[in-house]
Amino acid sequence: MSIVTDLLAKPGVIAAGEYAYRGDRFSYRGALSEEHARMASIMCRATTMGANMEGRMLEVFQPRNGLSPPRGWVVHGPDYTVCVMANVFCMLDNASGSINNTINFMAQALAKASSDLI
Amino acid sequence: MATLDELMQLPGAMAAFEFRGSGELLEQRIAYPERINESTLDLLAHMCAANMSIATMQARGWEKVTHMKGFYPIQEFTLVGFDWSVVVSGLDRERFKDRGKASLPPFTGVVLANEKADYEAAFATMEKPEPAP
């Protein structure tokens, strides 16, 4: 099974998808329209690129700091949380999902993902 | 509002800090000064301020376009790094805005070692309501 399929089987996950770092492709499953999934993948990609730029800057500033290279990011809202690790995104319903389990699952499943953003 | 000392009690806490909306570091606690110093926290605070602003803009736009509610306002932004994560919260500021206050408290942040990080505990600590006056 793909990581997107695995994520969607987890409690509280309403949608999950993958995007290409170069921005020309995305795929998704779950409760989103095609156009909204496209918008989500563009926003997630933009933030991931920004986070990686910041990580590089931090690495120059303090070499071997534990934040570099960034592996992902999480935005926690009142009802929903967006978790992004490498080029995979996931939307989680806070009431029925576990943020810890989702982050840990994504971090393990994508542990060998390249940080080259290719 | 969680104090920096309370944030330092979280599992794997390496540093806790407060910063302005414009990113300036105001106050900090550092558990391992040989691994993370004030200058690094200052740059990190500026990064976190920028990320909170961008995430807030995206959540606002997302809700307007999709008519899905529950993303805005952003309560916490977390950057998951290779070995550490940083969690920052602006929820107290939102509470002040809801009360009509013009002067907002600082953002709070905590740096956690990934192997011990409990993100939900960090969120709960940061979201703890202020004690009644």
mmCIF file of N, CA and C in Angstrom, chain A residues 2 6-7 19 22-23 29 41 47 53 60 62 64-65 67-69 81 88 92 94 99 103 106 108-109 117-118:
data_model
loop_
_atom_site.group_PDB
_atom_site.id
_atom_site.type_symbol
_atom_site.label_atom_id
_atom_site.label_comp_id
_atom_site.label_asym_id
_atom_site.label_seq_id
_atom_site.Cartn_x
_atom_site.Cartn_y
_atom_site.Cartn_z
ATOM 1 N N SER A 2 0.411 2.315 -0.624
ATOM 2 C CA SER A 2 1.155 3.573 -0.610
ATOM 3 C C SER A 2 0.951 4.268 0.725
ATOM 4 N N ASP A 6 -2.239 4.311 3.311
ATOM 5 C CA ASP A 6 -2.052 4.002 4.746
ATOM 6 C C ASP A 6 -2.569 5.148 5.618
ATOM 7 N N LEU A 7 -2.238 6.369 5.231
ATOM 8 C CA LEU A 7 -2.675 7.521 6.033
ATOM 9 C C LEU A 7 -4.193 7.628 6.067
ATOM 10 N N TYR A 19 2.891 15.523 -3.604
ATOM 11 C CA TYR A 19 3.146 16.513 -4.651
ATOM 12 C C TYR A 19 4.589 16.376 -5.117
ATOM 13 N N ARG A 22 8.968 19.766 -7.970
ATOM 14 C CA ARG A 22 9.075 20.739 -9.073
ATOM 15 C C ARG A 22 7.721 21.358 -9.408
ATOM 16 N N GLY A 23 6.668 20.887 -8.774
ATOM 17 C CA GLY A 23 5.390 21.570 -8.855
ATOM 18 C C GLY A 23 4.500 21.200 -10.013
ATOM 19 N N ARG A 29 -6.078 11.513 -2.142
ATOM 20 C CA ARG A 29 -7.279 10.732 -1.879
ATOM 21 C C ARG A 29 -7.979 11.377 -0.692
ATOM 22 N N SER A 41 -1.917 21.197 -2.338
ATOM 23 C CA SER A 41 -0.575 20.709 -2.683
ATOM 24 C C SER A 41 0.357 21.877 -3.017
ATOM 25 N N THR A 47 5.317 26.020 1.358
ATOM 26 C CA THR A 47 5.788 26.081 2.745
ATOM 27 C C THR A 47 6.983 25.152 2.953
ATOM 28 N N MET A 53 14.600 26.344 2.885
ATOM 29 C CA MET A 53 15.461 27.530 2.781
ATOM 30 C C MET A 53 15.871 27.993 4.185
ATOM 31 N N VAL A 60 23.920 27.311 8.205
ATOM 32 C CA VAL A 60 25.079 28.199 8.028
ATOM 33 C C VAL A 60 25.350 28.939 9.336
ATOM 34 N N GLN A 62 24.389 28.065 12.487
ATOM 35 C CA GLN A 62 24.888 27.136 13.511
ATOM 36 C C GLN A 62 24.963 25.733 12.903
ATOM 37 N N ARG A 64 25.347 21.836 12.190
ATOM 38 C CA ARG A 64 24.955 20.623 12.928
ATOM 39 C C ARG A 64 23.884 20.902 13.976
ATOM 40 N N ASN A 65 23.050 21.901 13.720
ATOM 41 C CA ASN A 65 21.910 22.064 14.623
ATOM 42 C C ASN A 65 20.877 20.996 14.263
ATOM 43 N N LEU A 67 17.754 21.017 13.746
ATOM 44 C CA LEU A 67 16.589 21.343 12.912
ATOM 45 C C LEU A 67 16.878 21.165 11.424
ATOM 46 N N SER A 68 18.139 21.022 11.090
ATOM 47 C CA SER A 68 18.505 20.931 9.674
ATOM 48 C C SER A 68 18.993 19.515 9.342
ATOM 49 N N PRO A 69 18.581 18.974 8.205
ATOM 50 C CA PRO A 69 17.574 19.515 7.288
ATOM 51 C C PRO A 69 16.166 19.297 7.827
ATOM 52 N N THR A 81 -5.830 19.755 11.528
ATOM 53 C CA THR A 81 -4.375 19.876 11.528
ATOM 54 C C THR A 81 -3.846 19.405 10.179
ATOM 55 N N VAL A 88 4.683 14.608 1.197
ATOM 56 C CA VAL A 88 3.386 13.993 1.498
ATOM 57 C C VAL A 88 2.623 14.894 2.465
ATOM 58 N N LEU A 92 -6.007 16.258 9.058
ATOM 59 C CA LEU A 92 -6.457 15.442 10.175
ATOM 60 C C LEU A 92 -7.550 16.177 10.940
ATOM 61 N N ASN A 94 -9.010 17.004 14.305
ATOM 62 C CA ASN A 94 -8.432 16.968 15.653
ATOM 63 C C ASN A 94 -9.244 16.110 16.623
ATOM 64 N N ILE A 99 -2.408 13.428 16.527
ATOM 65 C CA ILE A 99 -1.319 14.164 15.860
ATOM 66 C C ILE A 99 0.011 13.455 16.090
ATOM 67 N N ILE A 103 2.280 12.131 13.002
ATOM 68 C CA ILE A 103 3.638 12.629 12.754
ATOM 69 C C ILE A 103 4.645 11.478 12.829
ATOM 70 N N MET A 106 4.325 9.209 9.744
ATOM 71 C CA MET A 106 4.880 9.835 8.530
ATOM 72 C C MET A 106 6.411 9.922 8.616
ATOM 73 N N GLN A 108 8.453 7.963 10.209
ATOM 74 C CA GLN A 108 9.056 6.635 10.012
ATOM 75 C C GLN A 108 8.932 6.195 8.557
ATOM 76 N N ALA A 109 7.729 6.374 8.001
ATOM 77 C CA ALA A 109 7.491 5.908 6.631
ATOM 78 C C ALA A 109 8.350 6.665 5.626
ATOM 79 N N LEU A 117 14.939 17.585 -2.292
ATOM 80 C CA LEU A 117 13.743 18.207 -2.892
ATOM 81 C C LEU A 117 13.689 18.017 -4.402
ATOM 82 N N ILE A 118 14.064 16.832 -4.852
ATOM 83 C CA ILE A 118 13.994 16.526 -6.287
ATOM 84 C C ILE A 118 12.837 15.554 -6.518
#
